[in-house]
Short mmCIF file of C-alpha atoms in Angstrom, two decimals:
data_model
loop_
_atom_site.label_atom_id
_atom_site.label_comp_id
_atom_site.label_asym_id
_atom_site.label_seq_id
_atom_site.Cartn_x
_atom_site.Cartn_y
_atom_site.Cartn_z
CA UNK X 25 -24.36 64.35 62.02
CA UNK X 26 -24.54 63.31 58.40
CA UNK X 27 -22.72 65.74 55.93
CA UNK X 28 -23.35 66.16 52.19
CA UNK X 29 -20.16 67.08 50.39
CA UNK X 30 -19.48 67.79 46.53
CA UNK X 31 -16.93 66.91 44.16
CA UNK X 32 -17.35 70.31 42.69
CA UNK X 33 -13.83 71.85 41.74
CA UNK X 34 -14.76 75.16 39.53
CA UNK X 35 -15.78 78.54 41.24
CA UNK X 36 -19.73 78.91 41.31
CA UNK X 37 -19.89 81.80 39.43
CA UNK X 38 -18.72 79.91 36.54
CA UNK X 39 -21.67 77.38 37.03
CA UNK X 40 -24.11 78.93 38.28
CA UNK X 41 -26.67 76.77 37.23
CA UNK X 42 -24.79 73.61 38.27
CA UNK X 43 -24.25 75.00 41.35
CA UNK X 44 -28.02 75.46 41.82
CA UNK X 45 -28.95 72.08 41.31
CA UNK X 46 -26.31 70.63 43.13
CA UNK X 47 -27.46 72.29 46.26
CA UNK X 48 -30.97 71.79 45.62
CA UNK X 49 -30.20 68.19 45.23
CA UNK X 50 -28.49 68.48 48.22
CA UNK X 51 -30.99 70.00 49.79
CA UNK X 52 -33.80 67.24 49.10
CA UNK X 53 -30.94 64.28 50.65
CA UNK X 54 -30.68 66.41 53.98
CA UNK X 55 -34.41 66.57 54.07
CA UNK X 56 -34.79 62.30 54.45
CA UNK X 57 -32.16 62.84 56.75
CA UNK X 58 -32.83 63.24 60.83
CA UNK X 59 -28.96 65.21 62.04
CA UNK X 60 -27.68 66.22 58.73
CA UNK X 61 -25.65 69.69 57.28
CA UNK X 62 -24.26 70.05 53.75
CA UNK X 63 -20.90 71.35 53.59
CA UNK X 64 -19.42 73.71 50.80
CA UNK X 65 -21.06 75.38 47.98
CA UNK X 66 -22.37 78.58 49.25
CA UNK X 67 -23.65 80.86 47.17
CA UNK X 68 -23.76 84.07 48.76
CA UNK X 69 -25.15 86.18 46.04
CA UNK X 70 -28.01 84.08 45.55
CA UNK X 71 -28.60 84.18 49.61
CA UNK X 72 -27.99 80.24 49.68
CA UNK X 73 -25.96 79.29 52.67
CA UNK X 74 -23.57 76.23 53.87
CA UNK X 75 -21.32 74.97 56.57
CA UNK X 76 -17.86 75.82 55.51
CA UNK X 77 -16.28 73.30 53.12
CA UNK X 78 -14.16 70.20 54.40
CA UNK X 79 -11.64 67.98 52.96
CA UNK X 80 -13.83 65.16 53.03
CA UNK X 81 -10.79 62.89 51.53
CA UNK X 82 -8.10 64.16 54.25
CA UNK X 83 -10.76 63.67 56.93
CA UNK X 84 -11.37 60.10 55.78
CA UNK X 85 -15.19 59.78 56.54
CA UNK X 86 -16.81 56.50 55.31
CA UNK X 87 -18.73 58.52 53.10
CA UNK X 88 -21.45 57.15 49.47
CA UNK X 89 -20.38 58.35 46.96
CA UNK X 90 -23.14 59.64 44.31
CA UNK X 91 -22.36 59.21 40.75
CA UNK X 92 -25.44 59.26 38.99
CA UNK X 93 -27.95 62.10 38.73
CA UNK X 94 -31.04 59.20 38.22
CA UNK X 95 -30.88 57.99 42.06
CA UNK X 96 -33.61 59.24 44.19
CA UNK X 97 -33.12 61.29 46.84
CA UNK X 98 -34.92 59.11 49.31
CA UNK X 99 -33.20 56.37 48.55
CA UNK X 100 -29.59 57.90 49.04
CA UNK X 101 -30.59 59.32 52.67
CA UNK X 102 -32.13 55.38 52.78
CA UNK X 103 -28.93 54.38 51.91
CA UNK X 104 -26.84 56.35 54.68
CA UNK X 105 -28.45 55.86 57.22
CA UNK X 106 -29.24 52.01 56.88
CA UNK X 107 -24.93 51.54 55.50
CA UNK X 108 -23.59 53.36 58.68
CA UNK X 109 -22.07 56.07 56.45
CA UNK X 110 -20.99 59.56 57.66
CA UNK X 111 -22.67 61.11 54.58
CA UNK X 112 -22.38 61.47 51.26
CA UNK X 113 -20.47 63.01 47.98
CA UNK X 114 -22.06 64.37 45.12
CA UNK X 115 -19.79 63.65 42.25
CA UNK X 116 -23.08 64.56 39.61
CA UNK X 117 -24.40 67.46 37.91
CA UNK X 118 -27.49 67.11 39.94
CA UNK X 119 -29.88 67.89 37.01
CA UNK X 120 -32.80 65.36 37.74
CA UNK X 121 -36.24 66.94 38.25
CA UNK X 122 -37.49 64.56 40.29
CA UNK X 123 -34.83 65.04 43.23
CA UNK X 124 -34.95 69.12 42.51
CA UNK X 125 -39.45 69.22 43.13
CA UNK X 126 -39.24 69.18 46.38
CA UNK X 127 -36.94 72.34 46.46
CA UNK X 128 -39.16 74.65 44.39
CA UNK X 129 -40.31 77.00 46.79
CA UNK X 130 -36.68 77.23 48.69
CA UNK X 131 -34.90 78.59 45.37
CA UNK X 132 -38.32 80.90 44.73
CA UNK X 133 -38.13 82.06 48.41
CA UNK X 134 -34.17 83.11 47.77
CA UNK X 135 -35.70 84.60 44.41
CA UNK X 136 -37.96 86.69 45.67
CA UNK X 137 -35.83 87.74 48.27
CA UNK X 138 -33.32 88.88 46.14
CA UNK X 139 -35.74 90.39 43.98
CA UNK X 140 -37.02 92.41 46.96
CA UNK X 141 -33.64 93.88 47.39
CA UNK X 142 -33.49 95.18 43.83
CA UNK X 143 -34.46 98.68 42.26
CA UNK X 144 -37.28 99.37 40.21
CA UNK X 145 -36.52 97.87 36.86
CA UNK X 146 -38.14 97.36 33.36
CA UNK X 147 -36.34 94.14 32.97
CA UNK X 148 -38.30 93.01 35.83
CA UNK X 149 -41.73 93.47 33.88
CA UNK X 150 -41.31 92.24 30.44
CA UNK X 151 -44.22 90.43 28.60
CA UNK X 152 -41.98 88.10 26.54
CA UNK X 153 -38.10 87.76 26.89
CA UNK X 154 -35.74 85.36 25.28
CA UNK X 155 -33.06 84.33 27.38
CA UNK X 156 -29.39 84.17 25.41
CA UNK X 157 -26.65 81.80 26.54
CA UNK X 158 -23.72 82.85 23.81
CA UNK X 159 -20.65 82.98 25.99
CA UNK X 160 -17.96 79.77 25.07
CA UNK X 161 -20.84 78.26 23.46
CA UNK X 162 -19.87 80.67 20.26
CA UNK X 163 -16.62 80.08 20.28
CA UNK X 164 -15.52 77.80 16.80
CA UNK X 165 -13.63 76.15 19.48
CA UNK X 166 -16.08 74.96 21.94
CA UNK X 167 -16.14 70.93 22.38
CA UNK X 168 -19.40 70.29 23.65
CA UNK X 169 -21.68 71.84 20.50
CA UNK X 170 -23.68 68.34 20.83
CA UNK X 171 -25.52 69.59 24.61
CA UNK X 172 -24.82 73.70 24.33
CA UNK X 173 -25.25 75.98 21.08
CA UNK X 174 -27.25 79.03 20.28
CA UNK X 175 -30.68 78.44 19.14
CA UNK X 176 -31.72 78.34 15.44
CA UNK X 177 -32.64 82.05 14.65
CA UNK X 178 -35.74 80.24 12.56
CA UNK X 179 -37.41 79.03 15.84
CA UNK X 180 -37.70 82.22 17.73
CA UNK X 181 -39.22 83.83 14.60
CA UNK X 182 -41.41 81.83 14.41
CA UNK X 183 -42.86 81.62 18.29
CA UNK X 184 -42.36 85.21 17.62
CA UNK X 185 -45.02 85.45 14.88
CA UNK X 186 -46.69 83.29 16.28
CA UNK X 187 -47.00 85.18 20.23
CA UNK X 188 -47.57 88.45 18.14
CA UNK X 189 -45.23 90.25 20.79
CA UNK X 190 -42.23 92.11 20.08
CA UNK X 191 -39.46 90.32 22.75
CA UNK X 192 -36.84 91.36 24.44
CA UNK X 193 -33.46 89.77 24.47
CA UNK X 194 -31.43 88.90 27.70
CA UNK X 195 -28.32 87.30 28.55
CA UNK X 196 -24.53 87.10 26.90
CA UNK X 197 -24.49 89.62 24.25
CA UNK X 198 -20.92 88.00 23.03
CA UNK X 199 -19.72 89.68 20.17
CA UNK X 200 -20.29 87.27 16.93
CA UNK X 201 -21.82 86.48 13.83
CA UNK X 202 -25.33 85.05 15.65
CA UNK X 203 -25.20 88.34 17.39
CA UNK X 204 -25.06 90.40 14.47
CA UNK X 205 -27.82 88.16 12.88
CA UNK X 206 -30.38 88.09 15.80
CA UNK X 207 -30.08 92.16 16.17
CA UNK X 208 -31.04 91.98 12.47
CA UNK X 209 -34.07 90.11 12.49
CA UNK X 210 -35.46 91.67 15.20
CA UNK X 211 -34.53 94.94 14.67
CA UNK X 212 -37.63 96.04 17.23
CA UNK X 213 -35.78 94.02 20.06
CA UNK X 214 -33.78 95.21 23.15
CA UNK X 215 -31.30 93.52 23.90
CA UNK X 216 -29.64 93.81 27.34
CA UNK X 217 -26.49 91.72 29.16
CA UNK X 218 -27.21 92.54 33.06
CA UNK X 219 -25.00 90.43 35.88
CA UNK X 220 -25.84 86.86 36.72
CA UNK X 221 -28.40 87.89 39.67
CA UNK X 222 -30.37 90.38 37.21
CA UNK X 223 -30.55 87.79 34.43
CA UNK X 224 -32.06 85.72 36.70
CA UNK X 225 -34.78 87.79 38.10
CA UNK X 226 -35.06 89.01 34.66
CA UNK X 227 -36.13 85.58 33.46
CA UNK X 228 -38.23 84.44 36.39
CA UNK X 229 -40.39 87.31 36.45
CA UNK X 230 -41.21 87.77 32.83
CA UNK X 231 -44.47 86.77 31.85
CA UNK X 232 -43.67 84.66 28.83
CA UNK X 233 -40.30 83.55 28.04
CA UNK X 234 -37.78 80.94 25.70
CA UNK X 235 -35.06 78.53 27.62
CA UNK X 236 -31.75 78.90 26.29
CA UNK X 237 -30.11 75.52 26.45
CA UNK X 238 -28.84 76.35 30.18
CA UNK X 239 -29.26 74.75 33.57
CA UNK X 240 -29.34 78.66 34.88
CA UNK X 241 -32.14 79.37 32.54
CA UNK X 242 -34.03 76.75 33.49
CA UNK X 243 -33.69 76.95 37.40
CA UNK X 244 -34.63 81.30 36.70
CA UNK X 245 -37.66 80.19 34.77
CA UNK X 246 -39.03 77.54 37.13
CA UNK X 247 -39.14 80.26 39.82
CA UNK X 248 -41.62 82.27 37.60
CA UNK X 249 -45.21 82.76 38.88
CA UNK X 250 -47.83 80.19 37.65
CA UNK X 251 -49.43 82.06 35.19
CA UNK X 252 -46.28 82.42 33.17
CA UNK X 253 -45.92 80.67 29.80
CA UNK X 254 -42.09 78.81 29.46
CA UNK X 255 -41.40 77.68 25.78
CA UNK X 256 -38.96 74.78 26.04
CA UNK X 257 -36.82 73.75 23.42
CA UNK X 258 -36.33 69.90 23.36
CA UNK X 259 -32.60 70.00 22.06
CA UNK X 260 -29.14 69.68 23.56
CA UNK X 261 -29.15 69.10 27.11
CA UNK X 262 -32.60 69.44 27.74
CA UNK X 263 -33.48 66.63 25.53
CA UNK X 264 -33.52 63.66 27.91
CA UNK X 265 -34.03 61.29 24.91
CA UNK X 266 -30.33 62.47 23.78
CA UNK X 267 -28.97 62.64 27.32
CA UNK X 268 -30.96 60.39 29.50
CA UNK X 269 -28.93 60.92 32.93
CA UNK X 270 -30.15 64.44 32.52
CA UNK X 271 -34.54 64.76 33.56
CA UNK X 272 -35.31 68.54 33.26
CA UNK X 273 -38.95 68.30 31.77
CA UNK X 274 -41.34 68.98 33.66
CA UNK X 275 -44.18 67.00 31.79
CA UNK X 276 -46.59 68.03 35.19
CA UNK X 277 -46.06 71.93 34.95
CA UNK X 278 -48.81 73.16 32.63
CA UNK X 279 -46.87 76.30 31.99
CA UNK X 280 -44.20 74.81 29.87
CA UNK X 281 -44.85 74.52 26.14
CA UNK X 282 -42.33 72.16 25.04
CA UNK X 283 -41.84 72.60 21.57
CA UNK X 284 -40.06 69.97 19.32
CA UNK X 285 -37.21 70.36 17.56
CA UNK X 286 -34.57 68.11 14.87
CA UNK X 287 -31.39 69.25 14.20
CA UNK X 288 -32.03 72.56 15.82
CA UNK X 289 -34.86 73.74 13.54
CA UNK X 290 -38.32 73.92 15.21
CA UNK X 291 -40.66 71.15 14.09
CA UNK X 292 -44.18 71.39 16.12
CA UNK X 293 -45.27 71.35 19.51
CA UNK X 294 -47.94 68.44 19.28
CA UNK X 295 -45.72 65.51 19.28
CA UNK X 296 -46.94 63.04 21.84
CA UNK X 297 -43.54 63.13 24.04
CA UNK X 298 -44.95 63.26 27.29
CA UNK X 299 -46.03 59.06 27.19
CA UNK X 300 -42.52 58.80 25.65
CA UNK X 301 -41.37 60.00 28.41
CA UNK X 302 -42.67 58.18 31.13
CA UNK X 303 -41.79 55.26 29.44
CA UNK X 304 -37.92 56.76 29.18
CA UNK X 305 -37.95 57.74 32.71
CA UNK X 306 -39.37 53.97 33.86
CA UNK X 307 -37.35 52.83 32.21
CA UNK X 308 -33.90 54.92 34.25
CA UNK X 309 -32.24 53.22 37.27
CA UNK X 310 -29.35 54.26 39.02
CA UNK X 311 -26.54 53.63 36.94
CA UNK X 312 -24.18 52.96 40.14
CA UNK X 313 -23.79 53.75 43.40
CA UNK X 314 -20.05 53.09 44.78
CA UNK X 315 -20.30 52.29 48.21
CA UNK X 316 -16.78 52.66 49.38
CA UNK X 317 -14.63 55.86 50.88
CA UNK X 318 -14.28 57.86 47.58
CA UNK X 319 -10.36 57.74 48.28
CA UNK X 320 -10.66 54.10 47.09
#
């Protein structure tokens, strides 16, 4: 039996969105593998389900350990079972579409699942929502403002104008000075802060939406039905041209508008990315793979 372990130390609920695509990257290893279980990492509120977690390192399995989001999926289970190893750890943030395609209707199955379980609710059936990620990413303090930051106020007003459609507002209403200066520019707006498992259904089932610059965001979206519109900011983390090891465009969905952006003000959605982009991602290989126990 091959096991998939993670070097993830923070609670889920934390990282939700990390968590995700860690299992769904998971998920699409186990799948090239014949006797295989992944172990740790449930996430019981989103209905997703693993063997109990091990101390991989106190066990002392021969184990591969993954350190690179850009190495396919096929070629790690290749990897194990040609190397003799006992599995693998993922020591990445898993965010690599091409690895997480496979796993699309798994994480809409949970979805819809969960959504089944839920009450009647308006925030199930908007027309256009914008998802907010404020949280630490506020905070004067924060040290990562180069991959997570609120959203240039400019850029939803003018997809706004643009759409025609009053939207509604969803996510982490922190108290702040972006707060106070969203709720008065669209004074029209709702704006609602429901738990993690709302948010999500909220943003997966409304018909047109905004990404935040959040892995959780991105993963609720993706679950949406195929008729749905998905504006996606190239900035931050989502721009692979800033942060190569991270792939979350999804140049082969045709309901993602991805609209262009420089130093977080909107620019145009008719720059010619998507043959930059297959050149970029042509151009990724594995950074490393370090084929050794990960004690060593």
């Amino acid at each position: 039996m091959k096991k998939i372990y993670f070097k993830f130390k923070d609670k889920y609920v934390h990282r939700i969105g990390s968590a995700i695509a860690l299992n769904l990257t998971a998920r699409s290893i186990t799948d090239n593998l014949k006797e295989s279980s992944i172990i740790g990492l449930s996430m019981p509120d989103f209905s997703i389900f693993n063997n109990p977690k091990e101390n991989y390192e106190k066990n002392n399995s021969y184990l591969l350990n993954i350190n690179s989001n850009t190495i396919n999926s096929k070629l790690i289970a290749k990897s194990i079972d040609e190397g003799g190893y006992d599995g693998a750890v993922l020591n990445c943030s898993g965010l690599w579409y091409p690895n997480l395609k496979s796993q699309k209707f798994f994480l809409q199955k949970k979805a819809n699942e969960l959504l089944k379980t839920r009450n009647k609710n308006k925030l199930f059936e908007l027309e256009f929502l914008i998802h907010l990620r404020l949280g630490d990413v506020v905070d004067p303090l924060f040290y990562k403002k180069e991959k997570y930051f609120p959203l240039d106020i400019g850029y939803y007003k003018k997809i706004v104008d643009e759409i025609g459609i009053v939207p509604t507002f969803v996510g982490q209403l922190t108290k702040s000075k972006y707060l106070d200066e969203l709720q008065k520019n669209f004074p029209k707006s709702e704006f609602h802060d429901p738990n993690s498992v709302d948010t999500f259904l909220s943003i997966m089932t409304a018909k047109r939406k905004i990404l935040s610059i959040s892995s959780f965001c991105w993963f609720a979206a993706w679950c949406g039905n195929d008729n749905s519109k998905i504006h996606y900011p190239v900035m931050g983390m989502l721009d692979p041209f800033l942060f190569p090891n991270n792939f979350l465009m999804p140049i082969d969905d045709n309901r993602y508008i991805f609209d262009y952006v420089k130093k977080n003000k909107y620019t145009n959605t008719k720059v010619k990315t998507p043959t930059r982009l297959k050149k970029l991602y042509n151009r990724l290989i594995a950074k490393y793979v370090n084929l050794t126990n990960p004690k060593n």
